[in-house]
Amino acid sequence: MHLRAYTRSYIDQFTFTRPEEVKLGETVQTVSNPENWKEELLTSTAKFVLLGLPEDIGVKANLGREGTRSAWQTAFQSLMNVQSNEWLEGDQLLVLGHIDFTDLLDKADQLNIYNTADLQSMRVLVEQVDERVCEVVKVIAQAGKIPVCIGGGHNNCYPIIKAIAEANGNPINAINLDAHADFRILEGRHSGNGFSYAFENGYLKKYYVIGLHTNYNSQTTINRLRSSRNIGFSWFQDIFIQQQKTFNTVIDEAVEFSEGSPCGLELDLDSVANMPSSAQSPSGITAEQARLYLSRVAERTNITYLHLPEGAPSLAPPHDNSVPKLIAYLVTDFIKAAKK
C-alpha cells in the first residue's frame, strides 16, 4: 500500500505546546510501528481515523484548478493544535497518516489537460488514485472505525464509498452539501463524476445533495438526478434566495431520505462562499452553516465516513489560513456530534 503512517514523534513536530494547555496533537492516538498499522488499527480504542488525501489529479482531469493537494498538510497541522479539553479529547481520534500520490502527481504534472490524449491519460491516473484510496479506507472500515478523509478532489468520494460498501457487504447512502452534483456521465474518472460512478456500480444506494447552484449544473445532469427515486436534491436558490425552505428543514429532509442504511457525510469546500478551492465562488453558505450541517447530520444519521474535499489553501492570498482552520472546525464538530 502507499500509506505513509504517522508516528508520535512525527506528529510532535507539528504540535506547538504551551504551558497549562493540552493540544489535540498531544493526545491523539497513533500507530507505534508503521509496518504494523493494520494490526494496531484493530486494537485501537479510537472511533475515528484521520486520513490525508493530498492530490489534485481528479480536479485536473475535470479541467479544474489544481491546488487541492495542498489542503491535507495545512489542515493536519491546524487540527493538531486545537485544544484537547472537556469538549473533545484527542484519544477519540487516531491519526493514521496520508496516502502517497507523489509518483502519480509527477506524471500528471507532465500532462496537458487541453490535449485529448493527455486528458484521457489523466483520467487513467485517477483510476490509480481510486485504487490507493479504496485499499486503505477498506482496511479502516473493516476495523470498525469511521474514516475522516481530508484533502484532494471530490473524485475520492467514489473509492471511499466503494471501500465502505465492500467492507460492509452492502451499498451505502451519502449526503453531500455541494454547489455541483458531481453526477456527470461515466466518461473516465474525474472529480465531477464520483457519485455517478458509485451509483452505477452499485456501491451507492441513495444519494442526496443539498444546495445545488442553478448556474452550475447542466440540464443533462438535472435530468439524470430526476431519473431515479433513490436520488434527492435541493437548490441553493430555493433555500437562500427565494427562501422557500429553511436550511434546517432541507438538512432534515436529507436525513429522512437517507434512513435505512449507513450513510456517508460529504461537504465540498467550494460550497462555502469565498473559500479558496478548486471552484471558488462568491456565493455560497457561511462557515457557520457548514458547521451546522455537519453537526446536524452526524447527530441524526448512522454515519460511516466524513469526506472534506476541494479545499485549496495554495490558491489563497498570503497569510490566509481559512481552509485549514475551517477544516479543523469541521472535523472537531463532526467528532463531537458523531460520538454521541
Coordinates of C-alpha atoms in Angstrom, one line a residue:
M1 CA 0.0 0.0 0.0
H2 CA 1.0 3.6 -0.5
L3 CA 0.1 4.7 3.1
R4 CA 2.6 6.9 5.0
A5 CA 1.6 6.2 8.6
Y6 CA 2.4 8.8 11.2
T7 CA 4.2 8.1 14.5
R8 CA 4.0 10.1 17.7
S9 CA 7.4 11.6 17.0
Y10 CA 6.3 12.8 13.6
I11 CA 3.1 14.4 15.0
D12 CA 5.1 16.1 17.7
Q13 CA 7.0 18.1 15.1
F14 CA 3.7 19.9 14.1
T15 CA 2.2 20.3 17.6
F16 CA 3.1 23.6 19.3
T17 CA 2.8 23.1 23.0
R18 CA 2.3 25.8 25.7
P19 CA 2.3 25.7 29.5
E20 CA -1.1 24.9 31.0
E21 CA -2.5 23.8 27.6
V22 CA -3.0 20.4 26.1
K23 CA -3.2 20.3 22.3
L24 CA -5.0 17.6 20.3
G25 CA -1.7 16.6 18.8
E26 CA -0.5 15.6 22.3
T27 CA -3.4 13.3 23.0
V28 CA -4.5 11.7 19.6
Q29 CA -3.7 8.1 19.1
T30 CA -1.1 7.0 16.6
V31 CA 0.5 3.8 15.4
S32 CA 3.8 2.9 17.1
N33 CA 5.1 0.8 14.2
P34 CA 4.1 2.0 10.7
E35 CA 4.7 -1.5 9.3
N36 CA 2.0 -2.9 11.6
W37 CA -0.6 -0.2 11.2
K38 CA -3.3 -2.7 10.2
E39 CA -2.9 -4.7 13.4
E40 CA -2.7 -1.6 15.5
L41 CA -5.9 -0.2 13.9
L42 CA -7.7 -3.3 15.1
T43 CA -6.7 -2.8 18.7
S44 CA -7.1 1.0 18.9
T45 CA -9.9 2.3 21.1
A46 CA -10.3 5.3 18.8
K47 CA -13.6 5.5 16.9
F48 CA -12.4 7.9 14.2
V49 CA -9.4 7.6 11.9
L50 CA -7.8 10.7 10.2
L51 CA -6.5 10.1 6.7
G52 CA -5.0 12.6 4.3
L53 CA -5.5 12.6 0.5
P54 CA -3.0 15.1 -0.9
E55 CA -3.8 15.1 -4.6
D56 CA -5.4 17.2 -7.3
I57 CA -5.3 14.8 -10.2
G58 CA -9.1 14.3 -10.2
V59 CA -9.6 18.0 -10.3
K60 CA -7.3 18.5 -13.2
A61 CA -8.9 15.6 -15.0
N62 CA -12.2 17.6 -14.7
L63 CA -10.5 20.6 -16.2
G64 CA -10.5 22.4 -12.8
R65 CA -7.9 24.5 -11.0
E66 CA -5.2 22.5 -9.2
G67 CA -4.3 23.1 -5.6
T68 CA -6.3 20.6 -3.6
R69 CA -3.1 18.6 -3.0
S70 CA -2.2 21.4 -0.5
A71 CA -5.1 21.0 1.9
W72 CA -4.0 18.0 3.8
Q73 CA -0.7 19.2 5.4
T74 CA -2.0 22.6 6.5
A75 CA -5.3 21.1 7.8
F76 CA -3.4 18.4 9.7
Q77 CA -1.2 20.9 11.4
S78 CA -4.2 23.2 12.2
L79 CA -6.1 20.2 13.7
M80 CA -3.2 19.1 15.8
N81 CA -3.1 22.5 17.5
V82 CA -6.7 22.6 18.6
Q83 CA -7.2 22.4 22.3
S84 CA -7.9 19.0 23.9
N85 CA -10.4 19.6 26.6
E86 CA -13.8 18.5 28.1
W87 CA -15.5 19.2 24.7
L88 CA -13.2 17.0 22.7
E89 CA -10.4 14.8 23.9
G90 CA -7.8 13.7 21.4
D91 CA -7.8 10.0 22.3
Q92 CA -11.1 9.6 20.3
L93 CA -9.1 10.1 17.1
L94 CA -6.3 8.0 15.6
V95 CA -4.1 10.0 13.2
L96 CA -3.2 7.3 10.6
G97 CA -1.3 9.5 8.1
H98 CA -1.7 10.2 4.4
I99 CA -1.7 8.3 1.1
D100 CA 1.4 9.0 -1.0
F101 CA 0.4 10.1 -4.6
T102 CA 3.8 11.6 -5.4
D103 CA 4.6 9.4 -8.4
L104 CA 1.1 9.9 -9.8
L105 CA 1.3 13.7 -9.3
D106 CA 4.6 13.8 -11.1
K107 CA 3.1 12.0 -14.1
A108 CA 0.0 14.3 -14.0
D109 CA 2.2 17.4 -14.0
Q110 CA 3.7 16.4 -17.3
L111 CA 0.2 16.2 -19.0
N112 CA -1.6 18.9 -20.8
I113 CA -5.3 18.7 -20.0
Y114 CA -6.3 20.5 -23.1
N115 CA -4.8 17.8 -25.2
T116 CA -7.3 15.0 -25.8
A117 CA -4.9 12.1 -25.4
D118 CA -3.3 13.7 -22.3
L119 CA -6.7 14.2 -20.7
Q120 CA -7.6 10.6 -21.1
S121 CA -4.2 9.7 -19.6
M122 CA -5.0 11.9 -16.7
R123 CA -8.3 10.1 -16.1
V124 CA -6.4 6.8 -16.1
L125 CA -4.2 8.2 -13.4
V126 CA -7.4 9.0 -11.4
E127 CA -8.3 5.3 -11.5
Q128 CA -4.9 4.6 -9.8
V129 CA -5.8 7.2 -7.2
D130 CA -9.1 5.3 -6.7
E131 CA -7.2 2.0 -6.1
R132 CA -4.9 3.5 -3.5
V133 CA -7.7 5.3 -1.6
C134 CA -10.1 2.3 -1.7
E135 CA -7.3 0.0 -0.4
V136 CA -6.6 2.0 2.7
V137 CA -10.2 3.1 3.5
K138 CA -11.4 -0.5 3.3
V139 CA -9.0 -1.6 6.0
I140 CA -10.2 1.3 8.2
A141 CA -13.8 0.3 7.7
Q142 CA -13.1 -3.4 8.3
A143 CA -11.5 -2.4 11.6
G144 CA -14.9 -0.9 12.6
K145 CA -13.6 2.7 12.5
I146 CA -15.0 5.8 10.9
P147 CA -12.6 7.3 8.3
V148 CA -12.2 11.1 8.3
C149 CA -10.8 11.9 4.9
I150 CA -9.2 15.3 4.2
G151 CA -7.9 16.9 1.1
G152 CA -7.9 16.1 -2.6
G153 CA -10.6 16.4 -5.1
H154 CA -14.2 15.2 -4.9
N155 CA -13.2 12.3 -7.2
N156 CA -12.3 10.5 -3.9
C157 CA -15.9 10.0 -2.9
Y158 CA -16.0 7.1 -5.3
P159 CA -13.2 5.0 -3.8
I160 CA -14.3 5.9 -0.3
I161 CA -17.9 4.8 -0.9
K162 CA -16.7 1.7 -2.7
A163 CA -14.4 0.7 0.1
I164 CA -17.0 1.0 2.8
A165 CA -19.7 -0.7 0.8
E166 CA -17.3 -3.6 0.1
A167 CA -16.3 -3.7 3.8
N168 CA -20.0 -3.8 4.9
G169 CA -21.1 -6.1 2.2
N170 CA -23.9 -3.7 1.2
P171 CA -24.3 -0.4 -0.6
I172 CA -24.4 2.7 1.5
N173 CA -26.1 6.1 1.3
A174 CA -24.5 9.5 1.0
I175 CA -25.5 13.1 1.9
N176 CA -23.5 15.9 0.2
L177 CA -23.5 19.6 0.6
D178 CA -22.3 20.9 -2.7
A179 CA -22.8 23.6 -5.4
H180 CA -22.3 20.8 -8.0
A181 CA -24.0 17.4 -8.1
D182 CA -20.8 15.6 -9.3
F183 CA -23.1 13.2 -11.1
R184 CA -21.8 13.6 -14.6
I185 CA -21.5 10.9 -17.3
L186 CA -19.1 8.0 -17.0
E187 CA -16.5 9.5 -19.4
G188 CA -13.4 8.4 -17.5
R189 CA -12.8 9.2 -13.8
H190 CA -12.5 12.8 -12.5
S191 CA -13.8 15.0 -9.7
G192 CA -17.2 15.6 -11.4
N193 CA -18.5 12.0 -11.6
G194 CA -17.5 10.2 -8.4
F195 CA -21.1 9.8 -7.2
S196 CA -22.4 8.7 -10.6
Y197 CA -19.7 6.0 -10.8
A198 CA -20.6 4.9 -7.2
F199 CA -24.3 4.8 -8.1
E200 CA -23.9 3.0 -11.4
N201 CA -21.5 0.4 -10.0
G202 CA -23.9 -0.5 -7.1
Y203 CA -21.9 0.9 -4.2
L204 CA -24.2 4.0 -3.6
K205 CA -27.8 3.1 -2.7
K206 CA -29.2 6.6 -2.1
Y207 CA -27.7 10.0 -2.7
Y208 CA -29.0 13.4 -1.5
V209 CA -27.2 16.6 -2.4
I210 CA -28.0 19.9 -0.7
G211 CA -27.6 23.4 -2.1
L212 CA -27.1 22.8 -5.8
H213 CA -26.4 26.1 -7.7
T214 CA -28.7 26.5 -10.7
N215 CA -25.9 28.3 -12.6
Y216 CA -23.5 25.3 -12.5
N217 CA -25.5 22.1 -13.1
S218 CA -26.3 21.2 -16.7
Q219 CA -29.8 20.2 -17.7
T220 CA -28.4 16.8 -18.6
T221 CA -27.2 16.4 -15.0
I222 CA -30.5 17.6 -13.6
N223 CA -32.4 15.1 -15.8
R224 CA -30.1 12.4 -14.6
L225 CA -30.8 13.3 -10.9
R226 CA -34.5 13.3 -11.5
S227 CA -34.5 9.9 -13.2
S228 CA -34.1 7.9 -10.0
R229 CA -36.2 7.8 -6.9
N230 CA -33.0 7.0 -5.0
I231 CA -31.6 10.4 -5.7
G232 CA -32.8 13.6 -3.9
F233 CA -31.6 17.2 -4.1
S234 CA -32.3 20.7 -3.2
W235 CA -31.4 24.1 -4.7
F236 CA -29.4 26.8 -3.1
Q237 CA -31.7 29.2 -4.8
D238 CA -34.8 27.8 -3.1
I239 CA -33.2 27.9 0.4
F240 CA -31.2 31.2 0.5
I241 CA -32.6 33.3 -2.4
Q242 CA -36.3 32.5 -2.7
Q243 CA -36.4 31.3 0.9
Q244 CA -39.0 28.6 0.2
K245 CA -37.5 26.3 2.8
T246 CA -35.1 26.8 5.7
F247 CA -31.7 25.3 5.7
N248 CA -32.5 23.1 8.8
T249 CA -35.6 21.8 7.0
V250 CA -33.6 20.7 4.0
I251 CA -31.0 19.0 6.1
D252 CA -33.7 17.1 7.9
E253 CA -35.2 16.1 4.6
A254 CA -31.8 14.7 3.5
V255 CA -31.5 12.8 6.8
E256 CA -35.0 11.3 6.4
F257 CA -34.3 10.4 2.8
S258 CA -31.2 8.5 3.8
E259 CA -32.7 6.4 6.6
G260 CA -32.4 2.7 6.5
S261 CA -28.7 2.3 5.5
P262 CA -25.4 3.5 6.8
C263 CA -24.6 7.0 5.4
G264 CA -21.5 8.8 4.3
L265 CA -21.2 12.6 5.0
E266 CA -19.7 14.9 2.4
L267 CA -19.0 18.6 2.3
D268 CA -17.4 20.2 -0.7
L269 CA -15.4 23.2 0.5
D270 CA -16.3 25.1 -2.7
S271 CA -19.9 25.3 -1.4
V272 CA -18.6 27.8 1.3
A273 CA -18.5 31.4 0.0
N274 CA -15.1 32.8 -0.9
M275 CA -13.3 29.6 0.4
P276 CA -10.1 29.0 -1.5
S277 CA -10.9 25.9 -3.5
S278 CA -10.9 24.4 -7.0
A279 CA -14.2 26.1 -7.9
Q280 CA -14.3 29.1 -5.5
S281 CA -17.4 31.2 -5.6
P282 CA -18.5 34.5 -4.0
S283 CA -21.9 33.0 -3.4
G284 CA -22.3 30.1 -1.0
I285 CA -23.0 29.0 2.5
T286 CA -21.2 30.5 5.5
A287 CA -18.6 28.7 7.6
E288 CA -21.2 28.5 10.4
Q289 CA -23.8 26.9 8.1
A290 CA -21.2 24.3 7.0
R291 CA -20.6 23.5 10.7
L292 CA -24.3 23.3 11.4
Y293 CA -24.8 20.9 8.5
L294 CA -22.1 18.5 9.6
S295 CA -23.2 18.5 13.2
R296 CA -26.9 18.1 12.5
V297 CA -26.4 15.2 10.0
A298 CA -23.8 13.5 12.2
E299 CA -26.2 13.6 15.2
R300 CA -29.1 12.1 13.4
T301 CA -27.6 9.6 11.0
N302 CA -25.7 6.3 11.2
I303 CA -22.5 7.9 9.7
T304 CA -19.8 5.7 8.1
Y305 CA -17.4 8.3 7.0
L306 CA -16.6 12.1 6.7
H307 CA -15.1 13.5 3.5
L308 CA -13.9 17.1 3.2
P309 CA -12.6 17.6 -0.3
E310 CA -11.7 20.5 -2.7
G311 CA -10.1 23.0 -0.3
A312 CA -7.0 24.6 -1.9
P313 CA -5.0 26.8 0.5
S314 CA -2.3 27.2 -2.1
L315 CA -4.8 29.3 -4.1
A316 CA -5.4 31.6 -1.1
P317 CA -3.8 35.0 -0.6
P318 CA -0.7 35.1 1.6
H319 CA -1.4 34.5 5.3
D320 CA -4.9 33.3 4.6
N321 CA -5.4 30.2 6.7
S322 CA -9.2 29.9 6.3
V323 CA -9.0 26.5 4.6
P324 CA -7.1 24.7 7.3
K325 CA -8.9 26.4 10.2
L326 CA -12.3 25.6 8.7
I327 CA -11.4 22.0 8.2
A328 CA -10.2 21.8 11.8
Y329 CA -13.5 23.2 12.9
L330 CA -15.5 20.8 10.7
V331 CA -13.5 17.7 11.9
T332 CA -13.9 18.6 15.6
D333 CA -17.6 19.4 15.1
F334 CA -18.1 16.1 13.4
I335 CA -16.4 14.1 16.1
K336 CA -18.3 15.8 18.9
A337 CA -21.7 15.1 17.1
A338 CA -21.0 11.6 15.8
K339 CA -19.6 10.2 19.1
K340 CA -22.9 10.6 20.9

